[in-house]
Tab-separated table of C-alpha atoms in Angstrom:
chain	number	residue	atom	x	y	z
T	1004	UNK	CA	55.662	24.907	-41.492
T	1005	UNK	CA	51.892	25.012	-42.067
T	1006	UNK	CA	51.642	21.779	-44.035
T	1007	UNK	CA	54.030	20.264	-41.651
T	1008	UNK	CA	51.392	21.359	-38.641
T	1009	UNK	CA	48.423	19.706	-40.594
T	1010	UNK	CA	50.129	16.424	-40.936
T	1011	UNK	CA	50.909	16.906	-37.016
T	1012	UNK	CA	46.881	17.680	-36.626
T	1013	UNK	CA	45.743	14.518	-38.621
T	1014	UNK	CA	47.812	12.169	-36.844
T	1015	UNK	CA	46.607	13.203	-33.377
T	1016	UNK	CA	42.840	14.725	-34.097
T	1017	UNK	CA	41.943	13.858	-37.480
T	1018	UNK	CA	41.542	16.289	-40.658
T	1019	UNK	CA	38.335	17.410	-38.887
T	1020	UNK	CA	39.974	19.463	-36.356
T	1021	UNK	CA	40.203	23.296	-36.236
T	1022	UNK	CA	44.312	23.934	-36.659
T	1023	UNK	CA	44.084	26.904	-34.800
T	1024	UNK	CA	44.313	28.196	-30.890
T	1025	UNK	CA	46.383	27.376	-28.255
T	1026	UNK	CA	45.564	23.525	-27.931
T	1027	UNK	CA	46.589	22.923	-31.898
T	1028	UNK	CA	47.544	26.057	-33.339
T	1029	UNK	CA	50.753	26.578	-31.500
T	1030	UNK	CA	53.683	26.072	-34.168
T	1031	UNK	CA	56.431	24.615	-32.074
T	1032	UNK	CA	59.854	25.013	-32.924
T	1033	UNK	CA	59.310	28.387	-34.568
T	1034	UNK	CA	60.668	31.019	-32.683
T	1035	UNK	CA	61.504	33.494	-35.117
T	1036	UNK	CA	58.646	35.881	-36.428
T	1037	UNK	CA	58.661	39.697	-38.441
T	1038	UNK	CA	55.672	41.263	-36.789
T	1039	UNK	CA	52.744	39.960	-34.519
T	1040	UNK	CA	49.498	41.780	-35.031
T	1041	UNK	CA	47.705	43.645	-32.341
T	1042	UNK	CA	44.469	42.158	-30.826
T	1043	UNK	CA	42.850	45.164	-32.730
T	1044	UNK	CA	45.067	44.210	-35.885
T	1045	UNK	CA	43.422	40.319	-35.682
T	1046	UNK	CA	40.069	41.419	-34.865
T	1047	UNK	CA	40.406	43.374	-38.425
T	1048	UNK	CA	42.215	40.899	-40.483
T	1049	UNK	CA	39.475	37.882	-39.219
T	1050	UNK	CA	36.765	39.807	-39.160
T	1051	UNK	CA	34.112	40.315	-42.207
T	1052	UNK	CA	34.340	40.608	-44.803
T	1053	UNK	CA	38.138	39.816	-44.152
T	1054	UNK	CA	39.499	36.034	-44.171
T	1055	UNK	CA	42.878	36.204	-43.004
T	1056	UNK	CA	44.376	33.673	-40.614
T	1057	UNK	CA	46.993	35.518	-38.614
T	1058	UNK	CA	49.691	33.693	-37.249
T	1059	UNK	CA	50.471	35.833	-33.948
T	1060	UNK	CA	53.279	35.854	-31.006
T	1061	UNK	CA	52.174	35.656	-27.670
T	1062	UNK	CA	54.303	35.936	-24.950
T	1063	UNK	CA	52.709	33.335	-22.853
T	1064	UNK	CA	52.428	30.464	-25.353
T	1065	UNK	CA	54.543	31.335	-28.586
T	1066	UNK	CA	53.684	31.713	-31.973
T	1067	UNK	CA	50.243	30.128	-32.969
T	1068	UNK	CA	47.834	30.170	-35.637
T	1069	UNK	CA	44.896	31.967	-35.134
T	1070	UNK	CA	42.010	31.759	-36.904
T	1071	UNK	CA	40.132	29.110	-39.082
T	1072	UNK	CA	38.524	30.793	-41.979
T	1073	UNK	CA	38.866	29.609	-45.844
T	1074	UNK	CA	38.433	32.543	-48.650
T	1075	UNK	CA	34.458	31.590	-48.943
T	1076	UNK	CA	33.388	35.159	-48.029
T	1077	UNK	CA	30.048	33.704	-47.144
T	1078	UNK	CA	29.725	34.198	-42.911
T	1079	UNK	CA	27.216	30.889	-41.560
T	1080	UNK	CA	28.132	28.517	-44.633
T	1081	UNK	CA	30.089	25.488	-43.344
T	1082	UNK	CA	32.616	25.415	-46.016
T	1083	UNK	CA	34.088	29.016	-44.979
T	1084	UNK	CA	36.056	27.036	-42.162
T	1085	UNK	CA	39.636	24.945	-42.972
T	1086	UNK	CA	38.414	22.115	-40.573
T	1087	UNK	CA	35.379	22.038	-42.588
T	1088	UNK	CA	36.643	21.785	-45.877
T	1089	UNK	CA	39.568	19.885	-45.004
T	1090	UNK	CA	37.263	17.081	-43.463
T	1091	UNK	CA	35.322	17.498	-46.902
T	1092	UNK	CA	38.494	16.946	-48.734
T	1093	UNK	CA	39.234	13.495	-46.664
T	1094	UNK	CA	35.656	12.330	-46.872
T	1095	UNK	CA	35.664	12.408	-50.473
T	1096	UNK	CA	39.024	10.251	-50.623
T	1097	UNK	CA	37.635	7.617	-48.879
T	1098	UNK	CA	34.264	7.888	-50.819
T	1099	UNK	CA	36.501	7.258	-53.970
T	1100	UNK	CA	38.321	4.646	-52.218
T	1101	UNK	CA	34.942	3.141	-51.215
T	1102	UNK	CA	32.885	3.009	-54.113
T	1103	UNK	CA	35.515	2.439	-56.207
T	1104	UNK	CA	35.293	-1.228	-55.445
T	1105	UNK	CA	31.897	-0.854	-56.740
T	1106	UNK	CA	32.395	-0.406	-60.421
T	1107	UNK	CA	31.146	-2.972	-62.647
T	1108	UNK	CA	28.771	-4.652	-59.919
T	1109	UNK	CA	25.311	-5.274	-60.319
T	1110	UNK	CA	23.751	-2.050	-60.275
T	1111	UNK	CA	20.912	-3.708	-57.494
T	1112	UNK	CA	19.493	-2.940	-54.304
T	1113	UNK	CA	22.040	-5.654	-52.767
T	1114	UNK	CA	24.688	-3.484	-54.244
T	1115	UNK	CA	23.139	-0.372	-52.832
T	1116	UNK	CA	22.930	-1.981	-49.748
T	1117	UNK	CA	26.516	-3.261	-49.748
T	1118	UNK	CA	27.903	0.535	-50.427
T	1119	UNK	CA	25.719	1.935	-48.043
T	1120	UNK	CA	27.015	-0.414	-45.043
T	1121	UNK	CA	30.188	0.535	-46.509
T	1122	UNK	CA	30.149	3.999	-46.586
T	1123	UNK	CA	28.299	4.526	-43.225
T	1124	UNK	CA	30.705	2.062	-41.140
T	1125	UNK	CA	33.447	5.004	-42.601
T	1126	UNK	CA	31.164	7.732	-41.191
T	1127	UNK	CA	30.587	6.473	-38.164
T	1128	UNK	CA	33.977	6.460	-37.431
T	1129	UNK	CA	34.512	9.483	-38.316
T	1130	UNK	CA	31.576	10.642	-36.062
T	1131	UNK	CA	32.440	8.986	-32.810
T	1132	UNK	CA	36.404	10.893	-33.240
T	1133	UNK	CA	34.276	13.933	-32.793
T	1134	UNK	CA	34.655	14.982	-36.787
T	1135	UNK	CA	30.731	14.973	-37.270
T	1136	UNK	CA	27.439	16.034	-35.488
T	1137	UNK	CA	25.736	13.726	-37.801
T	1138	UNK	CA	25.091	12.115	-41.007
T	1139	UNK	CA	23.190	10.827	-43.740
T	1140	UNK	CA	23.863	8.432	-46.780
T	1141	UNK	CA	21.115	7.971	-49.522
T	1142	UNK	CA	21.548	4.964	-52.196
T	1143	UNK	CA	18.505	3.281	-52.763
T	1144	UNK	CA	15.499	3.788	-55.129
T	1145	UNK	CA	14.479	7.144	-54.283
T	1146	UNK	CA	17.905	8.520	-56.250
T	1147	UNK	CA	18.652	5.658	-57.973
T	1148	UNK	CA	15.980	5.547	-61.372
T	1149	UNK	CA	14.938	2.694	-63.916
T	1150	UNK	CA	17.111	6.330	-65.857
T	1151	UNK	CA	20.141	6.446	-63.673
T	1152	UNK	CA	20.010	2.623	-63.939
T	1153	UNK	CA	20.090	2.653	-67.924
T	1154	UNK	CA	22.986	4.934	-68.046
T	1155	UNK	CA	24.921	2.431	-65.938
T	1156	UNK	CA	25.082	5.019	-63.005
T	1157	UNK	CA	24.865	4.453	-58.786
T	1158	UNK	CA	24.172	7.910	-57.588
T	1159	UNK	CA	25.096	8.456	-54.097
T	1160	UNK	CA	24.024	11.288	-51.480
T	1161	UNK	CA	26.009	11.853	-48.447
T	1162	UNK	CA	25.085	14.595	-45.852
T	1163	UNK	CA	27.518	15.696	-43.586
T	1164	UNK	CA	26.661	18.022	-40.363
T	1165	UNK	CA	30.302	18.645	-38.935
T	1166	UNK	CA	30.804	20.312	-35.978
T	1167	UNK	CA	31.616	24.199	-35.797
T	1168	UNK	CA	34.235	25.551	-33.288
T	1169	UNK	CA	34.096	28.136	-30.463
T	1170	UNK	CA	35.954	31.329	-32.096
T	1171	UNK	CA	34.311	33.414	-29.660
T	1172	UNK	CA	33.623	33.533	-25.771
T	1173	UNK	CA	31.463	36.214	-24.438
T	1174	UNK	CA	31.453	36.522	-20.353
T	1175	UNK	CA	28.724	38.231	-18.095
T	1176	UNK	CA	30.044	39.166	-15.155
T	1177	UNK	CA	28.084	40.967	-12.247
T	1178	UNK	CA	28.738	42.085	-9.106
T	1179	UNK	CA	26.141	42.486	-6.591
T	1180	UNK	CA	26.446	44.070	-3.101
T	1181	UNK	CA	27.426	42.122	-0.292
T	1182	UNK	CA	24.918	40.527	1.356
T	1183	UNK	CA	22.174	40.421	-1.567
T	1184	UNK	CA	20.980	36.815	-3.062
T	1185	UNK	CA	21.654	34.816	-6.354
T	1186	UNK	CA	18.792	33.296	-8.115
């Protein structure tokens, strides 16, 4: 059912996106469950140092997955999200993919050049479907050496920034006597 619910996510929102909440965490078509947790029960199994996904019943919307954390233990690190590593994952494919048709070229600033344009016409899309904040490729000769160059090796650096996701809402909510003013 899961992998069957990523395939759905990376067909309409790309491997990028969080598959969790009520817009695409919702499993449809399951209907059967064992036992639902308790808001208190989730709060427990997400929370640190905890990294449990639970996959809960609510009355209103059905059975969903809720939660978005991988088993990195490590709380603020990007890659201790699924739609983090999961965008890693497909990034590196189509790095492969890309510089792949690279081997055996001149290893030259034209050929630099030609896997840079490459690689960032891939991140930009990537970018503008809202799967990262930003970016940054490095081939040139800051990381490429008269060494590197010797031992027949391109080295590549690619940043990614990807965005995180809201797992949290916190409200303020006053009430002031009738008749008093808002600033």
């Amino acid at each position: 059912v899961l992998s069957k619910k990523y395939l759905e996510i990376d067909k309409l929102y790309g491997p990028w996106a969080a598959p969790a909440g009520d817009n695409r965490g919702v499993l449809a078509g399951v209907s059967d469950y064992e036992y639902s947790a308790s808001k208190a029960q989730r709060d427990e199994l997400y929370g640190d140092p905890n990294t449990i996904n639970p996959i809960v019943f609510f009355n209103t919307k059905g059975i969903e997955i809720y939660g978005d954390k991988t088993c990195l233990r490590e709380e603020g690190k990007a890659m201790s999200r699924v739609h983090v590593r999961r965008l890693v994952i497909y990034v590196s494919k189509l790095l492969r993919k890309i510089l792949d048709g690279f081997i055996y070229e001149p290893n030259s600033a034209a050929t630099w050049a030609r896997a840079n344009e490459r690689i960032n016409s891939m991140l930009d899309v990537i970018r503008n479907a809202g799967g990262l904040s930003t970016y940054q490729v490095v081939i040139d000769g800051t990381n490429n050496t008269a060494e590197s160059i010797l031992e027949n090796k391109m080295n590549v650096v690619v940043r990614l920034v990807p965005f995180g996701v809201v797992e949290t809402i916190e409200v303020n909510l006053s009430v002031d006597m009738t008749g008093a003013t808002i600033v």
